[in-house]
């Protein structure tokens, strides 16, 4: 079969999704993953954000990563020198054991796991075991150790919510206890000065048993009660105080922890929207009573209650009078919707509940980002109901919205805290992977975020009065680029080390889902050809130019052998839609803002037109004036000399801020205050990276010069590649 026929098979698959002949293989018969994920097979050997510890108590930090805890422990107990190195080695061994335990599904307390690991170490090294045992007694935090798996979003957000509610409860109890004491003091003072307070038995109780035999309480009562009023408090005021005391003591939102006869507290955690809405409606009358009791108590404690003014107001006080400040006093409702129940009838009122301003925090666990369309086209629906929920809620305004993969939740912990403590409603849309993924849950979630299938963003309506203050694309890699790009290093046909810049795309993410293997075809190495184009490059080309090309991905098998996998047109269409949604988010974040770019283009055109006219007017003025003598002629301004060709340099003033050079080596290349590139540290990288940056630069402003290290491998080839840029 000739090369044209081989390519024809590839083109037919791309257009139809149908394999024909024996030149294309099925990807579900090989354990494939995107090539950029080859290095992440054993996560237990890596130090990263997970597992985390759900910290107990009411400290400032409600969650800490295991590696940060180990680092703090080592900072306290590991001395400098050989002895400290031995302790550090054992502590890192404990960390690896605990990480493996969490990855296997264990959810035990950190202190117990630490103690068991130290016992195993002490059997081999008593001295190190003693040091680590003492360290375990003073761990900076203790709590349940949890890994990044399907259960993490609900566990972490519920834990953070309880932490926030305990703080709110303390503030409420402090306010109520102060009012109870002040009202009780008013009532007690009135009783002491009343006829009843001056009776013998009341006086005896006031003096106490220590001196009860010293006084004649009957005579004392006759003497003191001669002019005492029956009740110093007016009846109406006493009734108001007694009512406020009864309501505040009986409220079930934040019960008195010291009370043994109190009714059980209300439950505020639910797994569906309908139950939360019904609970809120049922409790509204009691909320009204407590708010009214607080207001009356504050007025009475200050002696500022005026019956003619306040009685009519409180007689008509109902739920319509409640303000956001009033509702903020009470616990927020937490609704954690399981992935399988997102479309259930009991959750149909989700957006209505959020837009109504109910004090509710909702976690929606997105279980699938790759949905086939319901109408038989076979095109991807790209998670219309789930992946776009957060952007829909953001459009409603007036709330806090966070979208993130579970792998990124620890990094966004301060945003989580902000959302869970805000006064209005909040929505947390979290993707934690799907069982159909061939990747570990952490890696599957991270791949969704890196591929733009599920970008992270936050929208905080209370953060300011404009989009720049409210919206953030925090923690997305390369937020100014269409796709994240990394260097893929591999051995070529001659077993020489090679490197290529590879984009991680939405199609790479889908490749990890075994349900959609039919959208890919494996191409044998002997059928690779020049008409095959990386999927990101294929998508960037005009449609007319891409018609005679076939998009492919780099993938590796279980033995890390490199493969090319071509992608069908239906998946490329889904990839285009994913990119469109990402670009919309970029605009929200002020990146590639079409309005700003249009204005900039208009201003640039006006500036250029103005400067085109300037030489004509200058020449006309020159012709009208007598010619200057040579002695009076103005010499041209000196032109800045470029560095010698042996030195690497960048034409910084022409840099378009594309970020390609920093993607290659952000220690060698930096940005100035105008976000334009310059060589920050020439010795922080290799000559190969200089040449690759020059080749990747969109405007050819990087000049690699001559190599500084004459022993760097492959210099002959690199010097040849560098010639066009010298």
XYZ file of C-alpha atoms in Angstrom:
726
model
C 0.000 0.000 0.000
C 1.492 3.344 -1.014
C 1.747 6.382 1.249
C -1.250 8.120 -0.369
C -3.479 5.135 0.356
C -2.207 4.978 3.929
C -3.026 8.640 4.483
C -6.425 8.145 2.835
C -7.300 5.599 5.543
C -6.371 8.138 8.195
C -8.411 10.887 6.549
C -11.442 8.600 6.239
C -11.261 7.795 9.956
C -10.940 11.458 10.853
C -13.995 12.397 8.777
C -16.233 9.417 9.646
C -14.860 7.828 12.805
C -14.780 4.463 10.976
C -11.596 2.398 10.761
C -10.951 0.456 7.584
C -8.099 -1.796 6.582
C -5.327 -2.894 8.932
C -3.418 0.376 9.048
C -5.218 1.801 12.103
C -5.507 0.212 15.525
C -8.019 0.532 18.345
C -6.797 2.390 21.413
C -8.838 0.317 23.881
C -6.598 -2.688 23.250
C -3.552 -0.768 24.532
C -3.109 0.904 27.897
C -2.629 4.422 26.516
C -2.428 7.764 28.242
C -1.374 11.235 27.042
C 2.398 11.371 26.692
C 2.693 14.350 29.060
C 1.261 12.173 31.866
C 3.880 9.430 31.491
C 5.861 10.639 34.502
C 2.864 10.550 36.864
C 2.180 6.817 37.171
C 3.118 6.493 40.858
C 1.749 9.492 42.743
C 2.676 8.024 46.137
C 6.330 8.785 45.383
C 5.664 12.455 44.648
C 5.289 15.337 47.102
C 2.197 17.326 46.194
C -0.868 18.827 47.890
C -2.554 15.530 48.777
C -3.421 13.825 51.029
C -4.682 16.536 53.351
C -5.579 16.625 57.027
C -9.017 17.951 58.000
C -7.803 19.858 61.029
C -9.776 19.454 64.247
C -10.589 22.326 66.565
C -11.255 25.972 65.820
C -7.821 27.098 64.697
C -7.285 29.439 61.783
C -6.362 26.619 59.368
C -9.161 24.146 58.708
C -7.121 21.978 56.321
C -3.400 21.331 55.865
C -1.508 19.222 53.381
C 0.459 16.275 54.732
C 3.724 17.523 53.260
C 3.329 20.952 54.916
C 2.795 19.253 58.298
C 5.899 17.087 57.822
C 7.922 20.155 56.814
C 6.837 21.980 59.970
C 7.714 18.964 62.120
C 11.169 18.715 60.557
C 11.727 22.418 61.081
C 11.165 21.851 64.801
C 12.910 18.531 65.518
C 15.532 17.871 62.840
C 18.932 19.299 63.878
C 21.540 20.368 61.374
C 24.084 17.835 60.196
C 24.162 14.041 59.892
C 21.760 13.384 62.787
C 19.199 15.759 61.333
C 19.516 14.136 57.921
C 18.680 10.750 59.420
C 15.579 12.167 61.105
C 14.550 13.884 57.883
C 14.941 10.644 55.950
C 12.727 8.765 58.387
C 10.125 11.557 58.461
C 9.881 11.494 54.661
C 9.497 7.737 54.857
C 6.555 8.231 57.221
C 5.081 10.695 54.759
C 5.345 8.179 51.895
C 3.708 5.477 54.025
C 0.844 7.765 55.007
C 0.391 8.877 51.392
C 0.185 5.250 50.274
C -2.266 4.492 53.109
C -4.542 7.341 52.033
C -4.295 6.322 48.366
C -5.530 2.850 49.371
C -8.666 4.417 50.880
C -7.630 4.752 54.510
C -9.220 7.650 56.445
C -7.712 7.471 59.948
C -6.529 10.213 62.284
C -3.077 11.547 61.536
C -1.794 11.119 65.106
C -2.714 7.423 65.147
C -1.119 6.772 61.773
C 1.992 8.684 62.810
C 2.304 6.671 66.034
C 2.067 3.354 64.157
C 4.678 4.456 61.601
C 7.061 5.642 64.330
C 6.773 2.267 66.069
C 8.001 0.562 62.896
C 10.931 2.978 62.621
C 11.860 2.654 66.317
C 12.337 -1.090 65.801
C 15.293 -0.275 63.507
C 16.513 3.037 64.977
C 15.649 3.861 68.597
C 17.114 7.386 68.510
C 15.207 8.501 65.411
C 12.081 6.782 66.718
C 12.269 8.757 69.992
C 12.655 12.074 68.150
C 9.760 11.368 65.790
C 7.596 10.103 68.657
C 8.084 13.408 70.509
C 7.324 15.254 67.290
C 4.106 13.275 66.934
C 2.932 14.556 70.303
C 3.169 18.143 69.066
C 1.935 17.841 65.480
C 0.847 21.277 64.193
C -2.585 19.800 63.431
C -4.491 16.578 63.919
C -7.520 15.213 62.158
C -8.674 12.818 59.493
C -6.243 12.114 56.662
C -8.042 12.074 53.295
C -6.803 11.647 49.743
C -7.994 13.306 46.535
C -10.702 10.859 45.518
C -14.408 10.877 44.739
C -15.296 11.457 48.409
C -13.001 14.469 48.885
C -15.261 17.352 47.699
C -18.092 16.536 50.108
C -15.723 15.745 53.005
C -13.628 18.885 52.596
C -16.447 21.350 51.972
C -18.607 19.940 54.784
C -15.615 20.145 57.127
C -14.876 23.737 56.079
C -18.582 24.632 56.421
C -18.710 23.248 59.997
C -15.576 25.204 60.830
C -17.248 28.404 59.588
C -20.502 27.632 61.432
C -18.689 27.094 64.732
C -17.207 30.566 64.409
C -20.635 32.001 63.625
C -22.113 30.115 66.595
C -19.546 31.619 68.963
C -20.413 35.131 67.800
C -24.156 34.470 68.184
C -23.782 32.885 71.647
C -21.623 35.809 72.803
C -24.321 38.279 71.708
C -27.192 36.285 73.210
C -25.391 35.561 76.499
C -24.669 39.268 76.968
C -28.311 40.165 76.373
C -29.521 37.381 78.687
C -27.278 38.647 81.496
C -28.381 42.248 81.039
C -32.099 41.379 80.964
C -31.679 39.071 83.947
C -29.919 41.840 85.871
C -32.797 44.226 85.098
C -35.295 41.663 86.319
C -33.230 40.851 89.421
C -32.777 44.511 90.339
C -36.502 45.076 90.015
C -37.190 42.048 92.219
C -34.732 43.139 94.916
C -36.422 46.538 95.165
C -39.944 45.099 95.122
C -42.185 43.954 97.975
C -41.548 40.320 97.086
C -37.795 40.863 97.134
C -37.921 42.151 100.705
C -39.802 39.265 102.254
C -37.951 37.269 104.962
C -37.295 34.239 102.763
C -35.946 36.424 99.936
C -33.639 38.290 102.328
C -32.412 34.992 103.849
C -31.605 33.661 100.370
C -29.753 36.868 99.495
C -27.542 36.754 102.656
C -26.806 33.025 102.347
C -26.393 30.292 104.981
C -23.050 31.506 106.383
C -24.622 34.374 108.370
C -28.248 33.229 108.499
C -28.254 33.013 112.315
C -26.949 36.541 112.808
C -29.938 38.441 111.385
C -33.630 38.657 112.269
C -35.008 38.498 108.747
C -38.606 39.053 109.914
C -37.739 42.384 111.521
C -35.529 43.327 108.595
C -38.380 42.585 106.187
C -40.820 44.807 108.103
C -38.307 47.615 108.127
C -37.368 47.411 104.420
C -40.785 46.618 102.969
C -42.551 49.568 104.568
C -42.407 51.678 101.374
C -41.424 49.062 98.742
C -43.610 48.823 95.587
C -45.216 45.492 94.743
C -43.341 45.385 91.418
C -40.856 48.005 90.277
C -41.195 46.941 86.601
C -44.317 47.996 84.711
C -46.344 44.992 83.649
C -45.853 45.590 79.927
C -42.089 45.912 80.237
C -41.834 42.825 82.438
C -43.853 40.864 79.868
C -41.545 41.956 77.054
C -38.411 41.035 79.012
C -39.831 37.664 80.071
C -40.858 36.929 76.470
C -37.438 37.868 75.067
C -35.657 35.755 77.680
C -37.870 32.748 76.928
C -37.388 33.014 73.149
C -33.609 33.451 73.316
C -33.199 30.557 75.748
C -35.410 28.209 73.746
C -34.053 28.984 70.241
C -32.783 25.873 68.427
C -30.426 27.508 65.937
C -27.505 27.774 68.371
C -28.565 25.956 71.580
C -26.795 26.657 74.855
C -24.110 23.941 75.056
C -24.439 23.875 78.837
C -28.176 23.179 78.855
C -29.384 19.602 79.541
C -33.092 20.240 78.986
C -32.875 22.060 75.680
C -34.674 20.798 72.589
C -32.359 19.316 69.923
C -30.701 21.746 67.544
C -31.924 22.159 63.990
C -30.149 20.214 61.261
C -28.657 22.315 58.474
C -26.939 19.697 56.302
C -28.929 18.207 53.398
C -28.320 16.192 50.238
C -30.980 17.871 48.079
C -32.378 21.338 47.440
C -36.037 20.576 48.150
C -35.306 19.456 51.723
C -33.246 22.594 52.394
C -35.929 24.894 50.982
C -38.678 23.222 53.019
C -36.596 23.396 56.191
C -35.926 27.097 55.651
C -39.593 27.844 55.063
C -40.645 25.880 58.140
C -38.146 27.739 60.329
C -38.851 31.241 59.051
C -41.441 32.016 61.785
C -38.907 31.031 64.450
C -36.225 33.149 62.767
C -38.633 36.074 62.904
C -39.251 35.450 66.622
C -35.531 35.291 67.460
C -34.697 38.431 65.450
C -37.567 40.265 67.135
C -36.432 39.025 70.565
C -32.869 40.213 69.890
C -34.088 43.658 68.848
C -36.391 44.019 71.875
C -33.662 42.736 74.217
C -31.158 45.297 72.901
C -33.670 48.134 73.287
C -34.681 47.063 76.800
C -31.064 46.559 77.891
C -30.303 50.103 76.756
C -33.489 51.496 78.279
C -34.470 52.790 74.835
C -37.772 50.970 74.277
C -40.560 53.481 73.617
C -43.937 51.755 73.597
C -45.695 54.334 71.435
C -42.980 54.031 68.806
C -41.905 50.388 68.968
C -45.091 48.487 69.814
C -46.747 49.114 66.411
C -43.529 48.120 64.606
C -43.073 44.809 66.423
C -46.777 43.927 66.187
C -46.446 43.960 62.374
C -42.959 42.403 62.251
C -42.899 39.321 59.990
C -40.676 37.516 57.465
C -40.916 40.358 54.954
C -39.067 42.606 57.404
C -36.006 40.334 57.601
C -32.840 41.805 56.125
C -29.644 40.198 54.867
C -28.011 41.232 58.147
C -30.734 39.400 60.071
C -30.365 36.180 58.061
C -26.581 36.352 58.370
C -26.937 35.780 62.125
C -28.229 32.251 61.592
C -26.544 29.092 60.312
C -26.197 28.651 56.571
C -27.748 25.610 54.974
C -25.306 23.164 53.375
C -26.524 21.098 50.430
C -24.108 18.482 49.043
C -25.654 17.031 45.878
C -24.169 13.638 44.905
C -23.010 13.271 41.282
C -25.786 10.835 40.406
C -28.524 13.224 41.640
C -27.666 16.444 39.782
C -30.693 16.114 37.489
C -33.030 14.621 40.109
C -36.447 16.317 40.586
C -35.599 17.299 44.155
C -32.752 19.464 42.809
C -34.658 21.160 39.985
C -35.037 24.339 42.043
C -31.283 24.832 42.509
C -30.949 28.030 40.470
C -34.212 29.434 41.858
C -32.940 28.806 45.389
C -29.642 30.559 44.653
C -31.196 33.525 42.864
C -33.708 33.998 45.705
C -30.826 34.788 48.061
C -31.428 31.963 50.539
C -28.567 31.529 53.041
C -27.419 28.314 51.407
C -24.063 26.859 50.345
C -24.422 24.241 47.628
C -21.885 21.678 46.457
C -22.621 20.199 43.046
C -20.325 17.281 42.304
C -19.889 17.080 38.562
C -19.590 13.424 37.679
C -19.145 13.555 33.915
C -17.783 16.195 31.574
C -18.166 14.184 28.374
C -21.795 13.705 27.432
C -22.996 12.424 24.082
C -25.811 14.514 22.585
C -29.275 13.118 23.131
C -30.293 13.743 19.523
C -28.668 11.068 17.415
C -25.838 13.103 15.937
C -23.233 11.485 18.117
C -21.651 14.892 18.758
C -20.375 15.707 22.198
C -22.649 17.837 24.356
C -19.599 18.862 26.450
C -21.293 18.527 29.825
C -23.999 21.089 29.099
C -25.932 20.450 32.310
C -22.972 20.139 34.651
C -19.850 21.826 33.311
C -21.716 25.054 32.510
C -23.737 25.249 35.714
C -21.257 27.588 37.399
C -21.164 30.017 34.470
C -24.977 30.050 34.417
C -25.121 30.809 38.149
C -22.503 33.514 37.724
C -24.789 35.215 35.223
C -27.507 35.476 37.885
C -25.244 37.674 40.027
C -25.581 38.361 43.736
C -23.770 35.238 44.932
C -20.418 33.511 45.297
C -19.511 30.933 42.647
C -16.486 28.643 42.590
C -15.694 26.068 39.911
C -12.708 23.814 40.316
C -11.380 20.303 39.915
C -10.929 18.450 43.211
C -7.159 18.404 42.659
C -7.199 22.206 43.005
C -9.396 22.531 46.106
C -6.517 22.672 48.565
C -4.829 25.405 46.538
C -8.132 27.342 46.595
C -8.763 26.805 50.315
C -8.868 30.549 51.034
C -11.441 30.979 48.252
C -13.428 28.129 49.831
C -13.316 29.916 53.164
C -14.477 33.132 51.514
C -17.412 31.399 49.853
C -18.476 29.531 52.991
C -18.390 32.663 55.142
C -20.018 35.060 52.678
C -23.402 36.442 53.672
C -25.296 35.348 50.574
C -25.718 32.076 48.704
C -22.705 30.244 47.314
C -22.291 27.536 44.677
C -19.316 25.167 44.507
C -19.125 23.120 41.305
C -16.406 20.483 41.659
C -15.213 17.761 39.308
C -13.557 14.794 41.018
C -13.095 12.434 38.090
C -15.205 9.604 36.768
C -14.883 5.841 37.313
C -14.514 5.461 33.535
C -11.181 7.308 33.613
C -7.991 5.290 33.215
C -6.227 7.752 35.556
C -6.115 7.995 39.338
C -8.766 10.421 40.670
C -6.272 13.187 41.455
C -4.692 12.950 38.021
C -8.069 12.738 36.261
C -9.252 15.897 38.044
C -5.995 17.714 37.314
C -6.205 16.656 33.643
C -9.714 18.128 33.388
C -8.449 21.473 34.620
C -5.213 21.487 32.583
C -7.065 20.559 29.370
C -9.625 23.409 29.722
C -12.382 20.799 30.023
C -13.139 22.155 33.519
C -11.228 25.392 34.187
C -11.099 26.831 37.679
C -12.606 30.243 38.398
C -14.289 32.181 41.164
C -16.920 34.895 41.039
C -17.511 36.901 44.210
C -20.376 39.366 43.882
C -19.393 41.057 47.158
C -15.746 41.630 46.178
C -16.349 44.847 44.234
C -18.492 46.664 41.703
C -16.765 45.473 38.527
C -15.693 42.243 36.829
C -12.004 42.834 37.493
C -12.656 42.710 41.244
C -15.264 39.953 41.189
C -13.866 37.407 38.739
C -10.642 35.409 38.997
C -9.010 32.677 36.893
C -6.645 31.942 39.757
C -4.553 28.742 39.544
C -5.187 27.942 35.869
C -1.862 27.310 34.179
C -0.962 29.652 31.329
C -4.252 31.592 31.588
C -3.320 33.773 28.601
C -2.847 30.773 26.280
C -5.387 28.515 24.574
C -3.763 25.351 25.959
C -1.119 24.516 28.506
C 2.154 23.542 26.843
C 5.061 21.482 28.181
C 8.244 19.950 26.831
C 8.009 16.265 25.950
C 11.399 14.568 26.069
C 11.865 11.228 24.329
C 14.351 9.077 22.438
C 14.151 9.390 18.652
C 14.705 6.643 16.072
C 18.459 6.958 16.535
C 18.024 6.633 20.335
C 19.108 10.243 20.754
C 17.465 12.524 23.261
C 14.868 14.757 21.630
C 12.392 17.319 22.882
C 9.157 18.713 21.511
C 6.703 21.297 22.801
C 3.340 19.568 23.258
C -0.038 21.076 24.147
C -2.344 19.298 26.605
C -5.823 19.631 25.100
C -9.410 18.634 25.632
C -8.832 15.669 23.297
C -6.006 14.458 25.579
C -8.470 14.523 28.471
C -11.021 12.467 26.504
C -8.312 9.932 25.616
C -8.216 9.025 29.318
C -11.897 7.967 29.250
C -12.280 4.380 28.085
C -15.925 4.944 27.060
C -14.860 7.148 24.150
C -12.088 5.037 22.647
C -13.987 4.917 19.334
C -13.048 8.543 18.662
C -9.340 7.622 18.396
C -7.226 5.436 16.143
C -3.671 4.245 16.751
C -1.248 4.868 13.885
C 1.802 2.556 13.525
C 5.128 4.348 13.409
C 5.773 3.290 9.797
C 2.613 5.181 8.751
C 3.455 8.484 10.335
C 3.554 11.201 7.695
C 3.856 14.925 7.156
C 0.106 15.357 6.708
C -0.429 14.523 10.383
C -0.628 17.617 12.579
C -0.773 17.997 16.388
C -4.411 18.505 17.397
C -3.817 21.995 18.844
C -2.048 23.122 15.659
C -4.769 21.562 13.501
C -7.458 23.457 15.402
C -5.555 26.740 15.066
C -5.467 26.520 11.257
C -8.195 27.932 9.016
C -10.704 25.265 8.086
C -9.694 25.305 4.403
C -6.056 24.599 5.310
C -6.925 21.879 7.814
C -9.074 19.831 5.430
C -6.099 17.946 3.993
C -4.483 17.314 7.372
C -5.238 14.830 10.149
C -4.997 15.850 13.846
C -3.141 13.583 16.242
C -2.101 13.329 19.899
C 1.081 12.028 21.473
C 0.404 9.034 23.738
C 2.428 6.414 25.608
C 1.632 2.812 26.475
C 2.348 0.937 29.710
C 6.007 0.531 28.656
C 6.315 4.270 27.857
C 6.608 3.664 24.128
C 5.587 6.730 22.165
C 2.554 6.549 19.843
C 0.548 8.834 17.622
C -3.232 8.706 17.996
C -5.419 10.422 15.403
C -8.682 12.066 16.425
C -12.017 12.024 14.607
C -13.906 15.140 13.525
C -16.632 14.799 16.150
C -14.164 15.003 19.005
C -12.335 17.882 17.313
C -15.646 19.715 17.171
C -16.059 19.172 20.921
C -12.497 20.391 21.417
C -13.353 23.564 19.485
C -16.376 24.158 21.748
C -14.234 23.628 24.864
C -11.792 26.220 23.567
C -14.660 28.634 22.874
C -15.892 28.331 26.468
C -12.363 28.840 27.756
C -11.967 31.989 25.684
C -15.205 33.345 27.128
C -13.796 32.830 30.608
C -10.594 34.541 29.523
C -12.607 37.593 28.476
C -14.328 37.634 31.866
C -10.851 37.670 33.396
C -9.687 40.529 31.171
C -7.541 38.314 28.940
C -7.840 38.906 25.189
C -10.826 41.153 25.839
C -12.400 41.695 22.420
C -13.772 45.125 23.355
C -10.380 46.291 24.620
C -8.603 44.843 21.582
C -11.069 46.563 19.223
C -10.502 49.891 20.985
C -6.735 49.362 20.914
C -6.847 48.556 17.194
C -8.869 51.702 16.495
C -6.494 53.877 18.497
C -3.462 52.299 16.836
C -4.918 52.968 13.367
C -5.589 56.584 14.318
C -2.042 56.973 15.661
C -0.526 55.481 12.502
C -2.668 57.728 10.279
C -1.560 60.768 12.242
C 2.108 59.848 11.892
C 1.765 59.121 8.191
C 0.604 62.692 7.706
C 3.420 64.135 9.803
C 6.263 63.578 7.239
C 4.211 65.259 4.455
C 3.609 68.375 6.524
C 7.246 68.413 7.612
C 8.492 68.240 3.995
C 6.166 71.078 2.998
C 7.530 73.249 5.802
C 11.098 72.388 4.798
C 10.518 73.432 1.152
C 9.159 76.784 2.260
C 12.304 77.542 4.306
C 15.813 78.271 2.961
C 18.164 75.321 2.987
C 20.490 75.105 5.935
C 24.227 75.261 5.490
C 26.092 72.028 6.156
C 27.480 73.494 9.332
C 23.993 74.144 10.613
C 22.567 70.756 9.636
C 21.361 68.636 12.514
C 23.202 65.366 12.891
C 21.039 62.260 13.283
C 20.589 60.852 16.759
C 22.878 57.939 17.470
C 21.323 54.488 17.037
C 21.637 52.106 19.943
C 24.096 49.367 19.117
C 22.989 45.757 19.412
C 25.106 43.473 21.582
C 27.823 41.439 19.873
C 26.469 38.365 18.073
C 28.240 36.101 20.554
C 25.884 37.275 23.315
C 22.273 36.216 23.648
C 19.790 39.102 23.689
C 16.100 39.935 23.235
C 14.478 42.872 21.479
C 12.380 43.531 24.559
C 10.516 46.539 23.134
C 8.964 44.335 20.424
C 7.850 41.514 22.756
C 4.098 40.671 22.372
C 3.972 38.917 25.793
C 3.061 35.534 24.324
C 4.852 33.666 27.122
C 6.435 31.017 24.884
C 9.967 31.631 26.162
C 8.874 31.504 29.816
C 7.090 28.239 29.147
C 10.443 26.812 28.108
C 12.425 28.152 31.098
C 10.968 30.781 33.407
C 14.247 31.024 35.314
C 16.198 32.008 32.214
C 13.509 34.304 30.770
C 11.623 36.911 32.778
C 9.073 39.688 32.265
C 9.648 43.353 33.008
C 6.985 45.703 34.407
C 5.399 45.929 30.922
C 5.164 42.125 30.683
C 7.835 42.036 27.993
C 10.517 39.399 27.951
C 14.195 39.793 28.798
C 16.991 37.371 29.630
C 16.863 37.158 33.405
C 19.674 34.651 33.993
C 21.597 33.326 31.009
C 23.203 30.612 33.175
C 19.836 29.264 34.398
C 19.330 27.212 31.244
C 20.991 25.600 28.257
C 21.848 26.807 24.785
C 19.272 24.316 23.487
C 16.568 26.163 25.427
C 17.767 29.481 23.987
C 17.479 28.097 20.452
C 14.081 26.510 21.159
C 12.828 29.819 22.557
C 14.054 31.632 19.440
C 12.236 29.125 17.226
C 9.049 29.343 19.302
C 8.988 33.161 19.436
C 6.105 34.498 17.357
C 7.946 37.668 16.283
C 11.535 36.319 16.084
C 13.016 38.740 18.625
C 15.144 36.223 20.559
C 18.781 36.022 19.437
C 20.576 33.068 21.028
C 24.120 34.219 20.249
C 26.883 31.656 20.730
C 26.849 28.821 23.317
C 28.477 29.567 26.661
C 29.140 25.892 27.403
C 31.351 24.365 24.673
C 30.664 20.871 26.059
C 26.880 21.006 25.729
C 25.629 17.984 23.708
C 24.434 18.526 20.127
C 26.029 21.939 19.586
C 26.632 21.440 15.871
C 22.925 20.942 15.236
C 21.959 23.790 17.572
C 24.336 26.257 15.935
C 22.842 25.443 12.559
C 19.318 25.997 13.923
C 20.411 29.279 15.546
C 21.777 30.853 12.353
C 18.479 32.463 11.225
C 18.228 34.276 14.570
C 21.770 35.586 14.950
